[in-house]
Tab-separated table of N, CA and C in Angstrom:
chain	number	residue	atom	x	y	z
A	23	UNK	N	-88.746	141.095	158.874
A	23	UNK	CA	-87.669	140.599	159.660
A	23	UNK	C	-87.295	141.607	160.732
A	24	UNK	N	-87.322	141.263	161.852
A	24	UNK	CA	-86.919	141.913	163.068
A	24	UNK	C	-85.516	142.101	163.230
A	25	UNK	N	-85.145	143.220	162.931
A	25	UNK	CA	-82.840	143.656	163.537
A	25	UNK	C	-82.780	143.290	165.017
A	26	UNK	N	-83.045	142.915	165.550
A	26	UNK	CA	-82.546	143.085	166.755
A	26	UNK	C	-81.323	143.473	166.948
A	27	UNK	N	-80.989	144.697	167.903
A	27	UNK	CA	-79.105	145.113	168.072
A	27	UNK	C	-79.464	145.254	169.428
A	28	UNK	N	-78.039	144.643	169.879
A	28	UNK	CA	-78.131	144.226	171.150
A	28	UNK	C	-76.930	145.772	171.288
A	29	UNK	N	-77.618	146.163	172.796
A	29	UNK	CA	-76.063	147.089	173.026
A	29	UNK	C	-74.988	146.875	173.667
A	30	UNK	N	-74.473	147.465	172.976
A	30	UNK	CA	-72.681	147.665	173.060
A	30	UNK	C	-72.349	147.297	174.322
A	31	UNK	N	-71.508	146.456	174.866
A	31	UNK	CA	-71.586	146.410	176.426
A	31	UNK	C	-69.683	147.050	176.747
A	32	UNK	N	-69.759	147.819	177.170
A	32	UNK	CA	-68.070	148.371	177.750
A	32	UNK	C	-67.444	148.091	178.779
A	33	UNK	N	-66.579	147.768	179.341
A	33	UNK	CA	-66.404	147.365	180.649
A	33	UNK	C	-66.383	148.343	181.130
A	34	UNK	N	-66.496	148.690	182.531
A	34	UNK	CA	-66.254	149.659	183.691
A	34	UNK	C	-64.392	149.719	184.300
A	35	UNK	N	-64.115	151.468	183.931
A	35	UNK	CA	-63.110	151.147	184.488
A	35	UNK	C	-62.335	149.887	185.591
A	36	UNK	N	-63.722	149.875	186.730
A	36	UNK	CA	-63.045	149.171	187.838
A	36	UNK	C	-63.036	147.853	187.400
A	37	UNK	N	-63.744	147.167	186.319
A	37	UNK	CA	-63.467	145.814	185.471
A	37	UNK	C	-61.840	145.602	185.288
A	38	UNK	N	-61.755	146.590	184.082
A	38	UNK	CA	-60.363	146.000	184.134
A	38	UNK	C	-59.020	146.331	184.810
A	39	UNK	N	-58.712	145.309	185.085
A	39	UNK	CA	-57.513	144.945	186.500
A	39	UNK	C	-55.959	145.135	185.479
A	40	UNK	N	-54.758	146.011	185.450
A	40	UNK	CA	-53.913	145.632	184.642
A	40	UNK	C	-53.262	144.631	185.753
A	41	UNK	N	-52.761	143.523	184.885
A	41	UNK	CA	-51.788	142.356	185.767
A	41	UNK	C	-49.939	142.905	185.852
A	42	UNK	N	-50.238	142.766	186.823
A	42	UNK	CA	-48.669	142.988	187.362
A	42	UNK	C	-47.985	141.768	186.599
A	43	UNK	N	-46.549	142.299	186.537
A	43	UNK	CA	-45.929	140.823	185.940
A	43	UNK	C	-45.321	140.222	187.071
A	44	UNK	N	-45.561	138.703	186.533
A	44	UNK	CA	-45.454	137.649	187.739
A	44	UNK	C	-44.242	137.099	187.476
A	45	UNK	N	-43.241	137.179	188.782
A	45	UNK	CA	-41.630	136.671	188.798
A	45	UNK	C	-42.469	135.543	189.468
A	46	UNK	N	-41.860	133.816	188.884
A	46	UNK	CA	-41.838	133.030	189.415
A	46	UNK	C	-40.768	132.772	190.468
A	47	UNK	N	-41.287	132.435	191.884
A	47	UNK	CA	-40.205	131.895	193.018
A	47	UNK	C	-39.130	131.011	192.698
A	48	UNK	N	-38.369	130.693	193.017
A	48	UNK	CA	-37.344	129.885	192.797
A	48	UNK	C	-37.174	129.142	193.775
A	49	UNK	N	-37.497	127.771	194.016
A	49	UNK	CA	-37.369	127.016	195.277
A	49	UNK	C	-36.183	126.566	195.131
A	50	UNK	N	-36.026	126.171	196.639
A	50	UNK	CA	-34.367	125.642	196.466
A	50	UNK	C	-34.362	124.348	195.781
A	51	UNK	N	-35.362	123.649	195.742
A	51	UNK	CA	-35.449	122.274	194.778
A	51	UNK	C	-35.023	122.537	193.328
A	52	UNK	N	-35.183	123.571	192.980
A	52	UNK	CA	-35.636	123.914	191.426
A	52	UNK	C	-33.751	124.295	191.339
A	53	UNK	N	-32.874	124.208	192.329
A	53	UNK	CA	-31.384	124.636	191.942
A	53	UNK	C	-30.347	123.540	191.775
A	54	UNK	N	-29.764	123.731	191.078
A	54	UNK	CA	-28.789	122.840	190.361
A	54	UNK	C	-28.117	122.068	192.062
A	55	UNK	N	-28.177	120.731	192.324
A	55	UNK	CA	-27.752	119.912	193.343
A	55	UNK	C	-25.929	120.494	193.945
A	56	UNK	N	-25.975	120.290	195.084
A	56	UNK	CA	-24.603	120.934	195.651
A	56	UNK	C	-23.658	119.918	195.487
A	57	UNK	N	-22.552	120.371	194.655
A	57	UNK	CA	-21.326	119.139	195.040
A	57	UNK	C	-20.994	117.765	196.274
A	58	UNK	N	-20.680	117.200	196.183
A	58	UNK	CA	-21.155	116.296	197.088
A	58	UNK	C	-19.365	116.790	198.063
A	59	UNK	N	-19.625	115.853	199.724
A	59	UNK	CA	-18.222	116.598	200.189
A	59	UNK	C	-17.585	115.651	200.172
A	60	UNK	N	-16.670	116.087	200.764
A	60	UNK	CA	-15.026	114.889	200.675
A	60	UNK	C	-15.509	113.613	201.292
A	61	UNK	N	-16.573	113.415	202.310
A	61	UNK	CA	-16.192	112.590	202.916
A	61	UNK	C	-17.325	111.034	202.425
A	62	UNK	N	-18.399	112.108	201.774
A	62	UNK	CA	-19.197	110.990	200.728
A	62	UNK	C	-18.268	110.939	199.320
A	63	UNK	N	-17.924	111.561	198.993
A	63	UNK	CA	-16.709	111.229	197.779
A	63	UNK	C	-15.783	109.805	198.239
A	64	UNK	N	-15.547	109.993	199.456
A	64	UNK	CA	-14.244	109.000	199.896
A	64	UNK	C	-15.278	107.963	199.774
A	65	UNK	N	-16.631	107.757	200.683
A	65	UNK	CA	-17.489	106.810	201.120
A	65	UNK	C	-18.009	105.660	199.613
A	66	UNK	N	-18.391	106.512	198.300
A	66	UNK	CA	-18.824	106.067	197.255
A	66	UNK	C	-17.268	105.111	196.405
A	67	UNK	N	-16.047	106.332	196.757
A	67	UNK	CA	-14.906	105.455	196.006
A	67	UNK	C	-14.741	104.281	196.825
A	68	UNK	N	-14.971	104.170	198.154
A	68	UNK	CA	-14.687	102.864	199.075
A	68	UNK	C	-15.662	101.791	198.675
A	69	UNK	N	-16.795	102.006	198.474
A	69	UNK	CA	-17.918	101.304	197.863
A	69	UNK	C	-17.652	100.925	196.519
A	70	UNK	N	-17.116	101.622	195.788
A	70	UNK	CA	-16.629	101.045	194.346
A	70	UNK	C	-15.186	100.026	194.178
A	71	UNK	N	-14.665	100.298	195.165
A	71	UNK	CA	-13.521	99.703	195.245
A	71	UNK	C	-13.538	98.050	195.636
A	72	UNK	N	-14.850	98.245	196.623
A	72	UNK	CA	-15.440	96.841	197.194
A	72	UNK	C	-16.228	96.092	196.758
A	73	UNK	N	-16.964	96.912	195.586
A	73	UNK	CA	-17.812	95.978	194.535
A	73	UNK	C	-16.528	95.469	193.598
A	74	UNK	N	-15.384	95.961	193.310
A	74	UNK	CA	-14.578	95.660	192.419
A	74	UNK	C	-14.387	93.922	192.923
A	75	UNK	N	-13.853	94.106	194.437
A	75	UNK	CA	-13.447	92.873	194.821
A	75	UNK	C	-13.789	92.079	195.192
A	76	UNK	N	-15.568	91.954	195.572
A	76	UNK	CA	-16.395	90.894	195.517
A	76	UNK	C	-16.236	89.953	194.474
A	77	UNK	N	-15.952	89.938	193.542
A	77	UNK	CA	-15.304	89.273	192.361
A	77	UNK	C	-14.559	87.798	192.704
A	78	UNK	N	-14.019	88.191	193.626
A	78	UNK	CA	-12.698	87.282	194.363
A	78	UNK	C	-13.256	86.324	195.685
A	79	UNK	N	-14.254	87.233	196.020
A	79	UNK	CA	-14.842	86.123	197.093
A	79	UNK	C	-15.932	85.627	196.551
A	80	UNK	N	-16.211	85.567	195.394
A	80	UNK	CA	-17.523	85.113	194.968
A	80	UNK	C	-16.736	83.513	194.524
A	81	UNK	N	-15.710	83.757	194.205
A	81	UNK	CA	-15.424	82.591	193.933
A	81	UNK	C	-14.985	81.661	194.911
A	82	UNK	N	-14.599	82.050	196.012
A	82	UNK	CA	-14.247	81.255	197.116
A	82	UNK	C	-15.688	80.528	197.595
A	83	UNK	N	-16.987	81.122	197.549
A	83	UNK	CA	-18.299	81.093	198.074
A	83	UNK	C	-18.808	79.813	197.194
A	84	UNK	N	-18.172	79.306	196.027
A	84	UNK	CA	-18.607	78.441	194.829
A	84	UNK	C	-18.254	77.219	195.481
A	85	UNK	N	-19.398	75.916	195.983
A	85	UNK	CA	-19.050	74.642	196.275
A	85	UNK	C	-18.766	74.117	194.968
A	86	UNK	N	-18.383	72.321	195.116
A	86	UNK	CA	-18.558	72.102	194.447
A	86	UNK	C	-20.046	71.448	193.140
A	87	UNK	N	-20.455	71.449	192.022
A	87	UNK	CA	-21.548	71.089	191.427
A	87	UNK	C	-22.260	72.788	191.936
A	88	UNK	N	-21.799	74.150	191.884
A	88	UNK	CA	-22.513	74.738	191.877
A	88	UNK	C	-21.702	75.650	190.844
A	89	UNK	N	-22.792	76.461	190.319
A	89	UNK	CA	-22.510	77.361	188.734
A	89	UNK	C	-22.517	78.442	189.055
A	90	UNK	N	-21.471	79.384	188.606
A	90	UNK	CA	-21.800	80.995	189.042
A	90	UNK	C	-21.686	81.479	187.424
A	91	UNK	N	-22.870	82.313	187.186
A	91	UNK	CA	-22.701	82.610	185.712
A	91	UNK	C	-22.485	84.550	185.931
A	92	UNK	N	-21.886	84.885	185.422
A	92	UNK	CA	-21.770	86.476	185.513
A	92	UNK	C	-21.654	87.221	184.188
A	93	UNK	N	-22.441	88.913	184.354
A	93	UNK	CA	-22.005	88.908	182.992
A	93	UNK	C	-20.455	90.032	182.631
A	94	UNK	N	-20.373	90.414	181.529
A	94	UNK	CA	-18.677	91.061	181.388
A	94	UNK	C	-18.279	91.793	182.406
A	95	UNK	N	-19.038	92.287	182.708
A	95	UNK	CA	-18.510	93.828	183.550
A	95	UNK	C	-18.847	93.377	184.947
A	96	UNK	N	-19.826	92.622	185.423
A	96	UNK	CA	-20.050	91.456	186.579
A	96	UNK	C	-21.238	92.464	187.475
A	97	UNK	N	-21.842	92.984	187.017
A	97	UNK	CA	-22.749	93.646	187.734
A	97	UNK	C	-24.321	93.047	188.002
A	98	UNK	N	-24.020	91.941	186.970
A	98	UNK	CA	-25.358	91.054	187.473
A	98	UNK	C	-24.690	89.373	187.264
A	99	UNK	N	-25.346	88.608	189.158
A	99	UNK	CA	-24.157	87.655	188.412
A	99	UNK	C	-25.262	86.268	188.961
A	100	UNK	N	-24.944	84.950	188.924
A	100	UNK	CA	-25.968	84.361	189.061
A	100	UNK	C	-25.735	82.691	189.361
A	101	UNK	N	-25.903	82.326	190.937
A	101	UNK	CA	-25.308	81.384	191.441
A	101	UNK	C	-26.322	80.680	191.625
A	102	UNK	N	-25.882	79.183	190.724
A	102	UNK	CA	-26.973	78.257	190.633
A	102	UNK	C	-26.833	76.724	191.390
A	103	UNK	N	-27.252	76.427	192.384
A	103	UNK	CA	-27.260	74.867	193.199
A	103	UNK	C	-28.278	74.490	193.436
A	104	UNK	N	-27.773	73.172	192.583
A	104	UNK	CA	-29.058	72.050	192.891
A	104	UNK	C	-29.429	71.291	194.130
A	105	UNK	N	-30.031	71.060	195.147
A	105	UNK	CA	-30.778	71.033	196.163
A	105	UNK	C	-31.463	69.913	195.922
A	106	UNK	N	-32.067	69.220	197.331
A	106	UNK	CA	-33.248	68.454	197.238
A	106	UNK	C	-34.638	68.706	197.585
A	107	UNK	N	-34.594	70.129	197.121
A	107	UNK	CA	-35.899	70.943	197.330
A	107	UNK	C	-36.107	71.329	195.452
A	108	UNK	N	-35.004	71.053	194.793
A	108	UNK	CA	-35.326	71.606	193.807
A	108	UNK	C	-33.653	72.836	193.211
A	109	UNK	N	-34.019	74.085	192.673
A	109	UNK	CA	-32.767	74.451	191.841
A	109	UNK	C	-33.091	76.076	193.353
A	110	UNK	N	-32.269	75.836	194.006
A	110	UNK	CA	-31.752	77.206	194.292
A	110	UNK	C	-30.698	78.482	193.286
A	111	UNK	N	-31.110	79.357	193.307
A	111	UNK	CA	-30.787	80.595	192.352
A	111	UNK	C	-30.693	81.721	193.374
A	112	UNK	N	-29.447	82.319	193.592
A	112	UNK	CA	-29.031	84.136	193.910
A	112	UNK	C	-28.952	84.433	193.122
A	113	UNK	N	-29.824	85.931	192.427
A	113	UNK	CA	-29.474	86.786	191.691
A	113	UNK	C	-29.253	87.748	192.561
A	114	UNK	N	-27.819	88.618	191.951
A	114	UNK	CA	-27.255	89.843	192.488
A	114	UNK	C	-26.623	90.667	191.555
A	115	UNK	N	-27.400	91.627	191.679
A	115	UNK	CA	-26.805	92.840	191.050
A	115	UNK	C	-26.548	93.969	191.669
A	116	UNK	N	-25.056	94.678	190.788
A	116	UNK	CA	-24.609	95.618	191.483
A	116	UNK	C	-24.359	96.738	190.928
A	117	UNK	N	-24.790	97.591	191.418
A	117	UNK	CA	-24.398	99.050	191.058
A	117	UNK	C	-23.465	100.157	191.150
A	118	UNK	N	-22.915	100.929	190.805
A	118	UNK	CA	-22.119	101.330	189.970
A	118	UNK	C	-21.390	102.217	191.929
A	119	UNK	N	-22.741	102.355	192.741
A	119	UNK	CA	-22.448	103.719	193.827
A	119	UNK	C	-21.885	102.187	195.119
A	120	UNK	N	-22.067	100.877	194.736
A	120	UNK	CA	-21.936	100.216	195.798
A	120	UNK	C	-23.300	99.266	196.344
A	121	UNK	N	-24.283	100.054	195.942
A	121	UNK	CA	-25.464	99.162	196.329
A	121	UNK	C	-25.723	97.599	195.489
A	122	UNK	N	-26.292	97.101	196.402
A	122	UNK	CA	-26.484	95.578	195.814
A	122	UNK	C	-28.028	94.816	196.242
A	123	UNK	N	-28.363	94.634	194.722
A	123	UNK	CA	-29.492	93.673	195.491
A	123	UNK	C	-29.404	92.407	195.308
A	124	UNK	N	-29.904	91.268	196.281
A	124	UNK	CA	-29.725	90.084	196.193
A	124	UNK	C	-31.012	88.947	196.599
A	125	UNK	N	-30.900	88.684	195.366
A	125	UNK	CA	-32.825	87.934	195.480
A	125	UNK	C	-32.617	86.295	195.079
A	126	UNK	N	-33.102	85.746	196.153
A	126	UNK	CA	-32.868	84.105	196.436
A	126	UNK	C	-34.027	83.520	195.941
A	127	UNK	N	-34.454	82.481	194.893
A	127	UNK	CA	-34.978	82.407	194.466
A	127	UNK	C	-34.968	80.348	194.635
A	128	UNK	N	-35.767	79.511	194.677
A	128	UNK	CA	-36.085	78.490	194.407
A	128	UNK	C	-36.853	77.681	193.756
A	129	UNK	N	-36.714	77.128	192.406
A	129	UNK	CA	-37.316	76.558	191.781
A	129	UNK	C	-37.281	75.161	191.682
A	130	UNK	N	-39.012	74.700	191.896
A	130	UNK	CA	-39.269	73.263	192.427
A	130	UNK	C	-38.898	71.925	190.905
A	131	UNK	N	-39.903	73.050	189.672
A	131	UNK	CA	-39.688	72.187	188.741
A	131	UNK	C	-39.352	73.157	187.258
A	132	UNK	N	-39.236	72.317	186.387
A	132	UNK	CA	-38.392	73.581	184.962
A	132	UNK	C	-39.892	74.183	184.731
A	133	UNK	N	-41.048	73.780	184.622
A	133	UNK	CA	-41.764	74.643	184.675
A	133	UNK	C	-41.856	75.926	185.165
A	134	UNK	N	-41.604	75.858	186.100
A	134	UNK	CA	-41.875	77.390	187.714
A	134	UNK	C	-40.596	77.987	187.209
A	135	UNK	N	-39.306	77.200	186.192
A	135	UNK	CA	-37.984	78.010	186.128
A	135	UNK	C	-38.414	78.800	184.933
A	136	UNK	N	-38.914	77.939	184.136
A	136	UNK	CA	-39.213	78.855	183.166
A	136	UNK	C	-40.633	79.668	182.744
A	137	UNK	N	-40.886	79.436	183.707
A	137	UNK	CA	-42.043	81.092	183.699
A	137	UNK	C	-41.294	82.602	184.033
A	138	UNK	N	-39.912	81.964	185.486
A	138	UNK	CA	-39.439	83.238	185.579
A	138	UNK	C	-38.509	83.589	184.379
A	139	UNK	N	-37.491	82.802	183.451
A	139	UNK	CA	-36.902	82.985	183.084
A	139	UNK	C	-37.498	83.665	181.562
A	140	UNK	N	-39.093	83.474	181.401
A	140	UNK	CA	-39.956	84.562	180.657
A	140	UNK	C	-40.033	85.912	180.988
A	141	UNK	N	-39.891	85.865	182.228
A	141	UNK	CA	-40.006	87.572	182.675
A	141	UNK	C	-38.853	88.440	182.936
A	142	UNK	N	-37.860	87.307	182.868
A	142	UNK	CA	-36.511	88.128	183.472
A	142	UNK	C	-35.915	89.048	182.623
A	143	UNK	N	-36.043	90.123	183.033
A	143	UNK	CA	-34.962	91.217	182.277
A	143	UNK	C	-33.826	91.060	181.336
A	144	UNK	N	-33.056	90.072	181.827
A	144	UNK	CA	-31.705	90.056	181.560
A	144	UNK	C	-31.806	89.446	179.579
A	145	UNK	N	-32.680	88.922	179.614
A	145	UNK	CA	-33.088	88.205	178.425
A	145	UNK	C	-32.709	89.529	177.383
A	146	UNK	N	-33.015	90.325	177.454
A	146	UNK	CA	-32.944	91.575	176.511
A	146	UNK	C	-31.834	92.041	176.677
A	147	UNK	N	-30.685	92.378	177.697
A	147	UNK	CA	-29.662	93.085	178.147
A	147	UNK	C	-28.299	92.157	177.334
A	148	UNK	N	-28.296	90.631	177.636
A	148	UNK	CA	-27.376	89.649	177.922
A	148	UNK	C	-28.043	88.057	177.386
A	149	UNK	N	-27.979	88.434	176.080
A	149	UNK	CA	-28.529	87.104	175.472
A	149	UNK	C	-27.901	86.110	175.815
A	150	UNK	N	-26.891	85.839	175.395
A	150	UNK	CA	-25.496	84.960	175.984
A	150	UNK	C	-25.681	84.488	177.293
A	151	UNK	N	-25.328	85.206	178.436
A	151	UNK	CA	-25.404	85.223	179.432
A	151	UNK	C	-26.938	84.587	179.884
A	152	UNK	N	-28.051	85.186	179.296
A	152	UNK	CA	-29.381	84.329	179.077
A	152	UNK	C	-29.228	82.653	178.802
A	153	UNK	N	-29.126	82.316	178.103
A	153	UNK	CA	-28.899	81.138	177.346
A	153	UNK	C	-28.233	80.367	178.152
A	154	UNK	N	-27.267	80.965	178.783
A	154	UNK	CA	-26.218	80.059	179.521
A	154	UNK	C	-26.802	79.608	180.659
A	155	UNK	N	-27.720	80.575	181.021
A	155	UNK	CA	-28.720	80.272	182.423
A	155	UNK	C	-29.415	79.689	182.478
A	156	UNK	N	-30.474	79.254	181.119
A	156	UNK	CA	-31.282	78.643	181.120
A	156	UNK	C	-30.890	77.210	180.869
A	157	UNK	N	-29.544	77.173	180.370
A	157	UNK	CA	-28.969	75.409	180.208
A	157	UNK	C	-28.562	75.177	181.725
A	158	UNK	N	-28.127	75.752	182.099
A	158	UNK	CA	-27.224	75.469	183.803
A	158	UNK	C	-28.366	75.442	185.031
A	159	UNK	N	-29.867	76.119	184.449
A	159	UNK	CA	-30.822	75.380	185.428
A	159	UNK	C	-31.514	74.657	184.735
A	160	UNK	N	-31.794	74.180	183.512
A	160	UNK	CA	-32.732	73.079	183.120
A	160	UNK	C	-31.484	71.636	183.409
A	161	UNK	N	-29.893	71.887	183.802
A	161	UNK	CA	-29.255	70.639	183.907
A	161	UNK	C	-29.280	70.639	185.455
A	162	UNK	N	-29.594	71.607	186.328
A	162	UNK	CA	-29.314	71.113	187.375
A	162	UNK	C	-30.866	71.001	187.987
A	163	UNK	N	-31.773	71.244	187.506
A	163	UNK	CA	-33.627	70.863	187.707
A	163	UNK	C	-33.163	69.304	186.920
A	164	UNK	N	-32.684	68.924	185.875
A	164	UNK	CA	-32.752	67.987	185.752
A	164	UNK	C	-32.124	66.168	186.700
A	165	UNK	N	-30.622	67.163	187.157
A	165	UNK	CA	-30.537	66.305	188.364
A	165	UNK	C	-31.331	66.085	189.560
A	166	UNK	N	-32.156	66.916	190.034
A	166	UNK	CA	-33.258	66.761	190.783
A	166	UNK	C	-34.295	66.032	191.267
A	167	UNK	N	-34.995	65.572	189.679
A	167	UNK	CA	-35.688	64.795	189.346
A	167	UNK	C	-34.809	63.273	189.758
């Protein structure tokens, strides 16, 4: 049987490098966000104040034979008229800083209503409020017909 010994291999001083220790930079991203100023403070309470009172004109906006379903706190709310195109639907929801989105939606037959009303969010959030939606457009798809 053959030993083979391999030799010893050492590094060369100039091999090894000692590492300096590394201070990570601190970007200004990486710092806690600056207070916001007086005058977006005022801007966000004016915005909250005005989502409060949309409340009041939503109801003036209600013909008659049309359904506004909302839920407790009214941040998602949901205005339903029947048409001779079929079930017109606004969904609008609102958020807490003032922003609002508002998505118009038309459904021809309860089919096409209830594919969306498979995907819709709210189903999980607002059962109640669910349920109530899906009777108030399968009765007004049903006047349609």
């Amino acid at each position: 049987m053959n030993n083979l010994q391999l030799p010893e291999v050492t590094p060369s001083a100039s091999a090894v490098v000692p590492r300096r220790s590394v201070k990570r930079r601190i970007d200004p991203i990486d710092a806690l966000a600056r207070p916001l100023g007086s005058k977006r403070l005022a801007l966000i309470a004016k915005r909250t104040n005005a989502a409060a009172s949309t409340s009041d004109r939503n109801a003036v906006r209600i013909a008659a034979g049309d359904t506004l379903l909302a839920n407790l706190d009214g941040t998602v709310t949901f205005l339903l008229r029947a048409t001779s195109y079929g079930l017109l639907m606004e969904r609008t929801q609102r958020q807490a800083s003032g922003m609002r989105l508002v998505q118009t939606m038309v459904f021809h037959d309860v089919k096409s209503f209830d594919h969306w009303c498979a995907v819709e969010p709210l189903r999980f959030d607002d059962g109640l409020l669910f349920s109530k939606l899906g009777r108030a457009g399968h009765a007004a798809l049903a006047i349609h017909v």
